[in-house]
């Protein structure tokens, strides 16, 4: 690291002793009874929590919810019934998440919402290796639950794979341990997998290609990043169109993962920029070097440019296995993780308690802003998800083979929320409230949103209307995460600070795949509470 960056980090920690940083924390659930390895937010403002299912019962589970015999988790000569649940749904109001039934092993699996709002969940380990599961979310008065499909399965087993919804609403399932291939859901006629040699080309002796970062670009092609390499992939014709320059600094994917996000799509949607931040030193995983300093470097690349190059910058804090959350404003929150070690059981130390806000529109060298630290370490198997009210939900952290509550970094059952500074009380008077919005919008069409502002100040500028997807968060990457800024004009302004905004929906599924989105009205960086709409 450059000497100037070392000085910057020292100054930040000195200031931390004497100043308050932006953002606030709160505990939402003191004991969720499971540590969520995979987390999603549904269109009913509920949160689905999902762990692995081979942990064996613990006293902290939901006792005797369902019972089945699972010989894979039993050390006894005779298989014993497992009567505990490993998934639950939380409605953000009720402090007691409702248990769900899931049986096949979801350890290190993947997922994505389908256009109708159903959660597709794929793969895992053991009996879940080829499994396809569905969860059709419902309101809090109903009792929806998992459905594990018996009439269809993955063609190839997928453990540590990535899912991404495509412009036509199908889902591509890419990679996984010993899976140098892709397949689709629903399967193409004839089924089968397609070989994807790039994953083999990017591999090293640490398997640093697991959970590849996959971003759907607005030209319809995929940006696929694994280890320190990336390609532009035409998934329709199974052609690699471009190899991007190698990102300096060593591996960036599991088990050495930092995180990655595609910045907000804006304007005419012809450009897309990807950032990749943090990660472990090469060799830390194989050597089980728990104190090896993590990376602080970030690479930023315009993936749609004719001659793209990586622009490098440093975070103020080193971070391994952090999560990157696209905020409604277009800024990125980097949260969770550790400052030393790698991913894996018992392989990290020095928790990274300070979130960092990344402001992409600032000048190089002035984009990172350290935030108020939390108190709960969120290490391996943690998640972070944007909520409709603009907060970020934090769940999980279980860096152990089983639940362990008597160690330095215990299994974490609390669910927390971090409120970025845009939710500060000083912004109350300029926070928009959505009064009217259609339930369904169509590609390329104009729709109207009626908003009010307590203090009528929109004469200072037209607000943004931004749509955010609900990604599947696991292992430091939010699969399918997306923020699209719409073209907006003020159709009219009424009395008492009410405004009717004319908004143009995304032009096609390449810019925003079909499905449900959170719609935020953002004024001077302050978002409304979102309303859900279906884009068709």
Short mmCIF file of N, CA and C in Angstrom, two decimals, residues 172 174 180 182 194-202 221-225 229-245:
data_model
loop_
_atom_site.label_atom_id
_atom_site.label_comp_id
_atom_site.label_asym_id
_atom_site.label_seq_id
_atom_site.Cartn_x
_atom_site.Cartn_y
_atom_site.Cartn_z
N UNK A 172 -29.95 -17.56 -15.87
CA UNK A 172 -28.72 -18.30 -16.17
C UNK A 172 -28.07 -18.68 -14.84
N UNK A 174 -24.60 -20.14 -13.39
CA UNK A 174 -23.24 -20.14 -13.92
C UNK A 174 -22.24 -20.61 -12.87
N UNK A 180 -17.63 -26.15 -14.71
CA UNK A 180 -17.13 -25.16 -15.68
C UNK A 180 -18.16 -25.06 -16.79
N UNK A 182 -22.56 -23.55 -17.81
CA UNK A 182 -23.76 -22.80 -17.49
C UNK A 182 -24.98 -23.64 -17.86
N UNK A 194 -24.02 -25.95 -21.04
CA UNK A 194 -23.12 -25.39 -22.05
C UNK A 194 -21.77 -25.17 -21.39
N UNK A 195 -20.72 -25.67 -22.02
CA UNK A 195 -19.39 -25.50 -21.47
C UNK A 195 -18.99 -24.03 -21.47
N UNK A 196 -18.32 -23.61 -20.42
CA UNK A 196 -17.87 -22.22 -20.29
C UNK A 196 -16.40 -22.23 -19.88
N UNK A 197 -15.49 -22.39 -20.84
CA UNK A 197 -14.07 -22.59 -20.54
C UNK A 197 -13.42 -21.46 -19.76
N UNK A 198 -14.00 -20.25 -19.83
CA UNK A 198 -13.40 -19.13 -19.11
C UNK A 198 -13.17 -19.44 -17.64
N UNK A 199 -14.09 -20.18 -17.02
CA UNK A 199 -13.93 -20.49 -15.59
C UNK A 199 -12.71 -21.38 -15.34
N UNK A 200 -12.43 -22.27 -16.27
CA UNK A 200 -11.23 -23.10 -16.14
C UNK A 200 -9.98 -22.27 -16.37
N UNK A 201 -10.03 -21.35 -17.33
CA UNK A 201 -8.88 -20.50 -17.63
C UNK A 201 -8.55 -19.57 -16.46
N UNK A 202 -9.57 -19.16 -15.70
CA UNK A 202 -9.36 -18.23 -14.60
C UNK A 202 -9.00 -18.92 -13.29
N UNK A 221 -25.49 -8.37 -22.92
CA UNK A 221 -24.44 -9.35 -22.67
C UNK A 221 -24.10 -9.38 -21.18
N UNK A 222 -23.32 -10.37 -20.78
CA UNK A 222 -22.95 -10.55 -19.38
C UNK A 222 -21.49 -10.17 -19.15
N UNK A 223 -21.26 -9.42 -18.10
CA UNK A 223 -19.91 -9.20 -17.60
C UNK A 223 -19.69 -10.28 -16.54
N UNK A 224 -18.71 -11.15 -16.77
CA UNK A 224 -18.44 -12.26 -15.85
C UNK A 224 -17.03 -12.10 -15.31
N UNK A 225 -16.91 -12.06 -13.99
CA UNK A 225 -15.61 -11.86 -13.34
C UNK A 225 -15.33 -13.05 -12.43
N UNK A 229 -9.86 -12.15 -13.43
CA UNK A 229 -10.09 -12.04 -14.87
C UNK A 229 -11.57 -11.80 -15.14
N UNK A 230 -11.86 -11.24 -16.30
CA UNK A 230 -13.25 -10.98 -16.65
C UNK A 230 -13.42 -11.00 -18.16
N UNK A 231 -14.64 -11.33 -18.58
CA UNK A 231 -14.97 -11.41 -20.00
C UNK A 231 -16.34 -10.80 -20.25
N UNK A 232 -16.56 -10.41 -21.49
CA UNK A 232 -17.87 -10.02 -21.99
C UNK A 232 -18.45 -11.24 -22.70
N UNK A 233 -19.58 -11.74 -22.21
CA UNK A 233 -20.11 -13.02 -22.67
C UNK A 233 -21.46 -12.84 -23.34
N UNK A 234 -21.58 -13.29 -24.57
CA UNK A 234 -22.83 -13.35 -25.30
C UNK A 234 -23.49 -14.68 -24.95
N UNK A 235 -24.42 -14.65 -24.01
CA UNK A 235 -25.02 -15.89 -23.51
C UNK A 235 -25.96 -16.50 -24.54
N UNK A 236 -26.48 -15.70 -25.46
CA UNK A 236 -27.40 -16.23 -26.47
C UNK A 236 -26.68 -17.16 -27.44
N UNK A 237 -25.48 -16.76 -27.85
CA UNK A 237 -24.72 -17.53 -28.83
C UNK A 237 -23.53 -18.27 -28.23
N UNK A 238 -23.37 -18.18 -26.90
CA UNK A 238 -22.27 -18.85 -26.20
C UNK A 238 -20.92 -18.45 -26.78
N UNK A 239 -20.70 -17.13 -26.85
CA UNK A 239 -19.46 -16.59 -27.40
C UNK A 239 -18.87 -15.58 -26.41
N UNK A 240 -17.59 -15.69 -26.14
CA UNK A 240 -16.88 -14.65 -25.39
C UNK A 240 -16.49 -13.57 -26.39
N UNK A 241 -17.06 -12.40 -26.22
CA UNK A 241 -16.85 -11.30 -27.16
C UNK A 241 -15.61 -10.49 -26.85
N UNK A 242 -15.21 -10.50 -25.58
CA UNK A 242 -14.08 -9.65 -25.20
C UNK A 242 -13.47 -10.18 -23.91
N UNK A 243 -12.15 -10.10 -23.83
CA UNK A 243 -11.45 -10.34 -22.58
C UNK A 243 -10.98 -9.00 -22.04
N UNK A 244 -11.39 -8.69 -20.84
CA UNK A 244 -11.00 -7.42 -20.22
C UNK A 244 -9.58 -7.53 -19.66
N UNK A 245 -8.93 -6.40 -19.43
CA UNK A 245 -7.62 -6.45 -18.78
C UNK A 245 -7.72 -7.12 -17.41
#
